mmCIF file of C-alpha atoms in Angstrom:
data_model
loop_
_atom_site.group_PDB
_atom_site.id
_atom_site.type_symbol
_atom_site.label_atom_id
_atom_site.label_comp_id
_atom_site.label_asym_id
_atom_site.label_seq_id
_atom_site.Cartn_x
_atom_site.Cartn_y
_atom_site.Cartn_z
ATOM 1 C CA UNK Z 285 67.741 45.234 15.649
ATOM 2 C CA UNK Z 286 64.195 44.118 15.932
ATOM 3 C CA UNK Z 287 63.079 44.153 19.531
ATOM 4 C CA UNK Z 288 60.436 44.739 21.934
ATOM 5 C CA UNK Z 289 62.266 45.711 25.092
ATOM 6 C CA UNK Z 290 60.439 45.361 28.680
ATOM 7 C CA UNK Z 291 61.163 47.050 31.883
ATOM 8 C CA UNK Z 292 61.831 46.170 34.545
ATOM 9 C CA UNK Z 293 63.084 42.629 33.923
ATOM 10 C CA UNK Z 294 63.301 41.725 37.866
ATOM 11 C CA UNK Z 295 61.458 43.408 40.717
ATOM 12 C CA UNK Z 296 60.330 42.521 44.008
ATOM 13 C CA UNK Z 297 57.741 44.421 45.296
ATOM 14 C CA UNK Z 298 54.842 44.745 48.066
ATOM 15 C CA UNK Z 299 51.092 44.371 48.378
ATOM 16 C CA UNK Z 300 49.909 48.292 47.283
ATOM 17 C CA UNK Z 301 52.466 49.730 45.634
ATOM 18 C CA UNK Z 302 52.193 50.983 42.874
ATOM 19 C CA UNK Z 303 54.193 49.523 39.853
ATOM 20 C CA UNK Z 304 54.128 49.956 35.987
ATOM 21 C CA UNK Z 305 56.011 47.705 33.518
ATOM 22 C CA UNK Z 306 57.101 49.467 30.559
ATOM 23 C CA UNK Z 307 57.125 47.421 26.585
ATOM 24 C CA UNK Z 308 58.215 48.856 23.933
ATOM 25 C CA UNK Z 309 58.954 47.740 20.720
ATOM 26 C CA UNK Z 310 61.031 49.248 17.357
ATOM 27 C CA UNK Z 311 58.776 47.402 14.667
ATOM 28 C CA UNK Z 312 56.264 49.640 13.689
ATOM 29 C CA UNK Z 313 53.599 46.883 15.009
ATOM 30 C CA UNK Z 314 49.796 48.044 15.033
ATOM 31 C CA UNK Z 315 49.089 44.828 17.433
ATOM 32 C CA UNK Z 316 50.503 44.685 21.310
ATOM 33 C CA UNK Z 317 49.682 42.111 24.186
ATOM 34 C CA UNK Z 318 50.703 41.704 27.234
ATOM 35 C CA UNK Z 319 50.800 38.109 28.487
ATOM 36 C CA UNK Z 320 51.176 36.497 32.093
ATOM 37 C CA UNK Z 321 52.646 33.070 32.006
ATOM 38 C CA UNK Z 322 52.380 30.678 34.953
ATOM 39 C CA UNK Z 323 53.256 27.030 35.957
ATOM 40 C CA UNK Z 324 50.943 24.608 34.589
ATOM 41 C CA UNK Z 325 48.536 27.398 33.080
ATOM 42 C CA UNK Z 326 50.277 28.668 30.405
ATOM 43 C CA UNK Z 327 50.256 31.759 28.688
ATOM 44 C CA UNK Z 328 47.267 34.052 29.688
ATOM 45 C CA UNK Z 329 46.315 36.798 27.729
ATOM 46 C CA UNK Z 330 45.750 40.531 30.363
ATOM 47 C CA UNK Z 331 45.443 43.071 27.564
ATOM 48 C CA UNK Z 332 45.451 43.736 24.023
ATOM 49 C CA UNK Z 333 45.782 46.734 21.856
ATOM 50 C CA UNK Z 334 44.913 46.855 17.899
ATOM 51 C CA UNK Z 335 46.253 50.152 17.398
ATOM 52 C CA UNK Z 336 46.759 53.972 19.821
ATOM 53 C CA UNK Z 337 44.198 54.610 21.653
ATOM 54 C CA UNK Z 338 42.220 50.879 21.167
ATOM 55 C CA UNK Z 339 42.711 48.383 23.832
ATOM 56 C CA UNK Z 340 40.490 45.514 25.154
ATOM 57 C CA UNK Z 341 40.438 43.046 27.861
ATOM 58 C CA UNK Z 342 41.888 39.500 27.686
ATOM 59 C CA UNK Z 343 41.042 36.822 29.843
ATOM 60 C CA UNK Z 344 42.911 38.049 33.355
ATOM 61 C CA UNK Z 345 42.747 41.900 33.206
ATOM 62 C CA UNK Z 346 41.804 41.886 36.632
ATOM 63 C CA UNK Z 347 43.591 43.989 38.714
ATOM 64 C CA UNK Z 348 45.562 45.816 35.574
ATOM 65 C CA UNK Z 349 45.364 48.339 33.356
ATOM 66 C CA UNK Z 350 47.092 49.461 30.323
ATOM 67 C CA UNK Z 351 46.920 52.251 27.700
ATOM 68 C CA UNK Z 352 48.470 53.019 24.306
ATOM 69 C CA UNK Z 353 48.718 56.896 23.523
ATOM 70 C CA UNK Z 354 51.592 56.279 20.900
ATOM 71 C CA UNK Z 355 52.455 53.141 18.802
ATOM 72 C CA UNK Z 356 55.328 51.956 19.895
ATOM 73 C CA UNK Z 357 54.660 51.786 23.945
ATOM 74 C CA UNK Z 358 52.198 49.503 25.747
ATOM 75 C CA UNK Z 359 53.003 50.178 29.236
ATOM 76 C CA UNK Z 360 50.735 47.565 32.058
ATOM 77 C CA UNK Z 361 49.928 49.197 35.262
ATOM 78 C CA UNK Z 362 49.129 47.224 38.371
ATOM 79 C CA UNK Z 363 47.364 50.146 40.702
ATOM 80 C CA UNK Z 364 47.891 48.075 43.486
ATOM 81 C CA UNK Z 365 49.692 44.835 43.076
ATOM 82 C CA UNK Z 366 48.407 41.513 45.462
ATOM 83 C CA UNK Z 367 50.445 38.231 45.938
ATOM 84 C CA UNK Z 368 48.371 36.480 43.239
ATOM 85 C CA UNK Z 369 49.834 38.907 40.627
ATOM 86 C CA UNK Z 370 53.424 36.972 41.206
ATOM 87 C CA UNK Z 371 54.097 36.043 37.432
ATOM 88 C CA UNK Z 372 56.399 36.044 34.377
ATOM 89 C CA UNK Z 373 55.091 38.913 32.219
ATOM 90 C CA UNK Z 374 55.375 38.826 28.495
ATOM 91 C CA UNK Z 375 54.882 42.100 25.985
ATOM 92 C CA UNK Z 376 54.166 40.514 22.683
ATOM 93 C CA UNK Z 377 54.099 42.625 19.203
ATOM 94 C CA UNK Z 378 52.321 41.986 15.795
ATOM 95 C CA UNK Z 379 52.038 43.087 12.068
ATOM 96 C CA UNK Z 380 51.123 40.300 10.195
ATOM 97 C CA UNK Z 381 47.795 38.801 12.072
ATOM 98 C CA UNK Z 382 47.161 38.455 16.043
ATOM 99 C CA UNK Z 383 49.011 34.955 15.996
ATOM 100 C CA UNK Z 384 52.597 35.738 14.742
ATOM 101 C CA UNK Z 385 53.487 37.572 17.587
ATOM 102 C CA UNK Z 386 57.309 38.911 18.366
ATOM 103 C CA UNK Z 387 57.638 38.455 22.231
ATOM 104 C CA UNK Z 388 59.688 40.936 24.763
ATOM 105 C CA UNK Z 389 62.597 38.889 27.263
ATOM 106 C CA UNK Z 390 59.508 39.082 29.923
ATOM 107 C CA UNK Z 391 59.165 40.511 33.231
ATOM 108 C CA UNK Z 392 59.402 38.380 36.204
ATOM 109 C CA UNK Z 393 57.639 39.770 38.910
ATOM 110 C CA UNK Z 394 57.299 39.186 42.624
ATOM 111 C CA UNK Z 395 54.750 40.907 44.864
ATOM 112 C CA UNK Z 396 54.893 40.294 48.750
ATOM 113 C CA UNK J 15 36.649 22.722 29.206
ATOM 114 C CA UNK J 16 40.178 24.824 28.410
ATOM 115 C CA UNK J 17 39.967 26.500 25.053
ATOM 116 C CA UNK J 18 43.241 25.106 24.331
ATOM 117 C CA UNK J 19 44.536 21.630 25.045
ATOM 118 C CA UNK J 20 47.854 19.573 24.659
ATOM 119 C CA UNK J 21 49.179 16.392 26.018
ATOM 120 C CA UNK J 22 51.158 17.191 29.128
ATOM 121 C CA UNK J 23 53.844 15.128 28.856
ATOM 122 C CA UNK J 24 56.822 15.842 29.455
ATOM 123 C CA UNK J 25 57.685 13.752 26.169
ATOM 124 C CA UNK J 26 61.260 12.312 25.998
ATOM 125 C CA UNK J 27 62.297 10.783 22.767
ATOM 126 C CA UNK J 28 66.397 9.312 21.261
ATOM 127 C CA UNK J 29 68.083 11.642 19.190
ATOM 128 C CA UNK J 30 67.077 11.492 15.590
ATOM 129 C CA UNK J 31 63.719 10.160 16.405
ATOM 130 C CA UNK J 32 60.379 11.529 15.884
ATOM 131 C CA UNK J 33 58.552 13.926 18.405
ATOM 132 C CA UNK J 34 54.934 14.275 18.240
ATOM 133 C CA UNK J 35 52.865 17.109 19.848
ATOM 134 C CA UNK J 36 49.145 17.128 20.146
ATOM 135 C CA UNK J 37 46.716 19.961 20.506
ATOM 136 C CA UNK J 38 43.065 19.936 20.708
ATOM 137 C CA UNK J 39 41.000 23.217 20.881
ATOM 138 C CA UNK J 40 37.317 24.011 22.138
ATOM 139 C CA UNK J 41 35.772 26.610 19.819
ATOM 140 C CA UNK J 42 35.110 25.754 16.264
ATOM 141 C CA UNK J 43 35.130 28.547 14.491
ATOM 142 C CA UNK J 44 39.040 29.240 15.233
ATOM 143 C CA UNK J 45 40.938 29.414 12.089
ATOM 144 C CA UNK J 46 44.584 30.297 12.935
ATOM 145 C CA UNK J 47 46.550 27.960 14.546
ATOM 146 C CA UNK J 48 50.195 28.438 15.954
ATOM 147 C CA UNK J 49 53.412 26.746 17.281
ATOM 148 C CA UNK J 50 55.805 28.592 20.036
ATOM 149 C CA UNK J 51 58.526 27.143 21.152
ATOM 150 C CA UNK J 52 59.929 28.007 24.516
ATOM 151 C CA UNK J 53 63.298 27.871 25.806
ATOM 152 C CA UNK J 54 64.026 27.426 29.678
ATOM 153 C CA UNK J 55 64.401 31.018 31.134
ATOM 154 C CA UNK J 56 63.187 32.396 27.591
ATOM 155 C CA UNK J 57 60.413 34.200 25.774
ATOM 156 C CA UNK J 58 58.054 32.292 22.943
ATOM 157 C CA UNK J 59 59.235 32.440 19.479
ATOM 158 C CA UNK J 60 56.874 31.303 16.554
ATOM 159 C CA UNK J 61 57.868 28.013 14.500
ATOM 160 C CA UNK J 62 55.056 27.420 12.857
ATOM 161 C CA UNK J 63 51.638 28.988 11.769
ATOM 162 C CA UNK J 64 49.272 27.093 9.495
ATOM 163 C CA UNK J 65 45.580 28.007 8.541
ATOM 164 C CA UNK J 66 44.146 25.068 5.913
ATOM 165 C CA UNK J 67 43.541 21.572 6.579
ATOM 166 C CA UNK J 68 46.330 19.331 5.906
ATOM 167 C CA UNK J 69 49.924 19.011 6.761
ATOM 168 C CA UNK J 70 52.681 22.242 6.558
ATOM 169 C CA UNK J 71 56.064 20.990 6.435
ATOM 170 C CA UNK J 72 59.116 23.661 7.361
ATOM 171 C CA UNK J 73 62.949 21.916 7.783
ATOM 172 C CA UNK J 74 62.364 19.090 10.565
ATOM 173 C CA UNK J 75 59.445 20.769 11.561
ATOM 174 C CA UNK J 76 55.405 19.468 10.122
ATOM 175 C CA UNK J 77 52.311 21.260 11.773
ATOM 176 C CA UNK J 78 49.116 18.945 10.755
ATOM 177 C CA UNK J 79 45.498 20.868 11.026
ATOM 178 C CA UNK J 80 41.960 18.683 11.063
ATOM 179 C CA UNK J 81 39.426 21.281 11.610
ATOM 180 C CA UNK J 82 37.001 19.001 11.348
ATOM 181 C CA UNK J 83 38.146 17.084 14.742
ATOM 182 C CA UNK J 84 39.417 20.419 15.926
ATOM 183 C CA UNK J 85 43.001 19.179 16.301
ATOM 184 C CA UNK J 86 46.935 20.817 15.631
ATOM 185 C CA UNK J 87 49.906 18.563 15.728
ATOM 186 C CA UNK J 88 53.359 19.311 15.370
ATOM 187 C CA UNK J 89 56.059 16.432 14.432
ATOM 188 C CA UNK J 90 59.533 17.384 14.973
ATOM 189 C CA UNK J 91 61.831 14.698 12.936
ATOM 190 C CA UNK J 92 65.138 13.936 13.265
ATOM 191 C CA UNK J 93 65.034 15.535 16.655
ATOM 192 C CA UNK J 94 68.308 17.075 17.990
ATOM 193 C CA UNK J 95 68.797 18.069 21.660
ATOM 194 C CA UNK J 96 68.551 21.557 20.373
ATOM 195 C CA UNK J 97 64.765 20.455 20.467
ATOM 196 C CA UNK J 98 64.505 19.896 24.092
ATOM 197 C CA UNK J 99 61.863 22.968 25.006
ATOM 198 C CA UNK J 100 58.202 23.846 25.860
ATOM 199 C CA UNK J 101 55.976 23.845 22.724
ATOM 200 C CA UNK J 102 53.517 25.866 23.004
ATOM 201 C CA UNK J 103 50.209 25.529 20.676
ATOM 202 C CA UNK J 104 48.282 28.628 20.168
ATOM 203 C CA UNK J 105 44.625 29.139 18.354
ATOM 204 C CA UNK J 106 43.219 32.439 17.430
ATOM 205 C CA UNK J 107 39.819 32.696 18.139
ATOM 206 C CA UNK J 108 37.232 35.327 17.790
ATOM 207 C CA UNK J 109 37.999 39.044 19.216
ATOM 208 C CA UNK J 110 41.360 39.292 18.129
ATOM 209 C CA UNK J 111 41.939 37.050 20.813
ATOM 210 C CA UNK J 112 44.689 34.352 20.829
ATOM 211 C CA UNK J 113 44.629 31.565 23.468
ATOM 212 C CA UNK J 114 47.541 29.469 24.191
ATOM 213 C CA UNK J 115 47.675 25.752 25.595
ATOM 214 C CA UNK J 116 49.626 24.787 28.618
ATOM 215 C CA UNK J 117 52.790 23.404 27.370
ATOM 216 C CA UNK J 118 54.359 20.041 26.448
ATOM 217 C CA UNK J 119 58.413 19.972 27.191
ATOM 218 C CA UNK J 120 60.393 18.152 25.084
ATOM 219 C CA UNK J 121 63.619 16.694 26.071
ATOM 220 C CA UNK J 122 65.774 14.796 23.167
ATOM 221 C CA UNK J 123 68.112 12.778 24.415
ATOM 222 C CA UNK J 124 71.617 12.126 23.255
#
């Protein structure tokens, strides 16, 4: 089955820790995002990757980071997470064309 | 100015009628436009993409493009309360980039 498969789905963490949320998808897709969605804002874009090793800024990569050493992964890294970073988290995949994107169950993420 | 705009509704319409979404975007030299739908507790999934001027037409669904005003519609007819979601429109714009509006929620009711 087609997927892209984020984990954790649920965590609860504190201001400093560490965390990384892993994405990983079964597609064979040279495009990855990762997306933070909140109330009345929408869908943000953090991070994007056109292929291993490339990866660029979106609009919020504040506070993130991300790398892509094989295809299939695109894990997001907060270094050391802050209240604000409280979000719904979305891995997104694409062959075709940055638009038609394949989305992961997303990430819901609570920092305290 | 957001680089992606829709009415903010929420936008309740009768079964079987017609459900109209609007989208405006900021930079004009965007030329891929999208439609996500969005189910309550769920992730995205794309409806519709269209590229030219003019209307697309897929089932119930019609995505309208006027680059020229720098607007995206979607009209959802004969709408069924399997309809009631968060639309999502969605414009790719320079930089591999692809900006999404805020969301209008759609409830069809029975």
């Amino acid at each position: 089955e087609a997927q892209v498969t984020q984990n954790p789905r649920y965590l609860i963490t504190v201001t400093g820790k560490k965390l990384t949320v892993t994405c990983s998808q079964n597609m064979n897709h040279e495009y990855m995002s990762w997306y933070r969605q909140d109330p009345g804002l929408g869908l943000r874009q953090i991070y994007y990757s056109m292929n291993v090793e490339v990866t660029d800024k979106g609009d919020v990569p504040e506070g993130y980071k991300v790398s892509r050493k094989e295809k299939r992964n695109f894990p997001l890294i907060l270094e050391s997470p802050s209240p604000n970073q409280t979000s719904l988290y979305f891995c997104a995949s694409s062959i075709q064309g940055v638009g038609e994107l394949f989305f992961g169950e997303g990430s819901r993420l609570t920092v305290l | 100015q957001k680089e992606v705009e829709q009415n903010s509704g929420p936008l309740s319409v009768p079964e079987g009628a017609i459900a109209s979404l609007n989208c405006t975007y900021s930079d004009r030299v965007s030329q891929s436009f999208f439609w996500y739908r969005q189910y309550s507790g769920k992730s995205p999934e794309l409806i519709m993409s269209i590229y030219s001027n003019g209307d697309k037409e897929d089932g119930r669904f019609t995505a309208q493009l006027n680059k020229a005003s720098q607007y995206v519609s979607l009209l959802i007819r004969d709408s069924q309360p399997s309809d009631s979601a968060t639309y999502l429109c969605a414009v790719k714009n320079r930089d591999y980039k692809l900006s999404f509006g805020a969301g209008t929620t759609v409830t069809v009711r029975a």
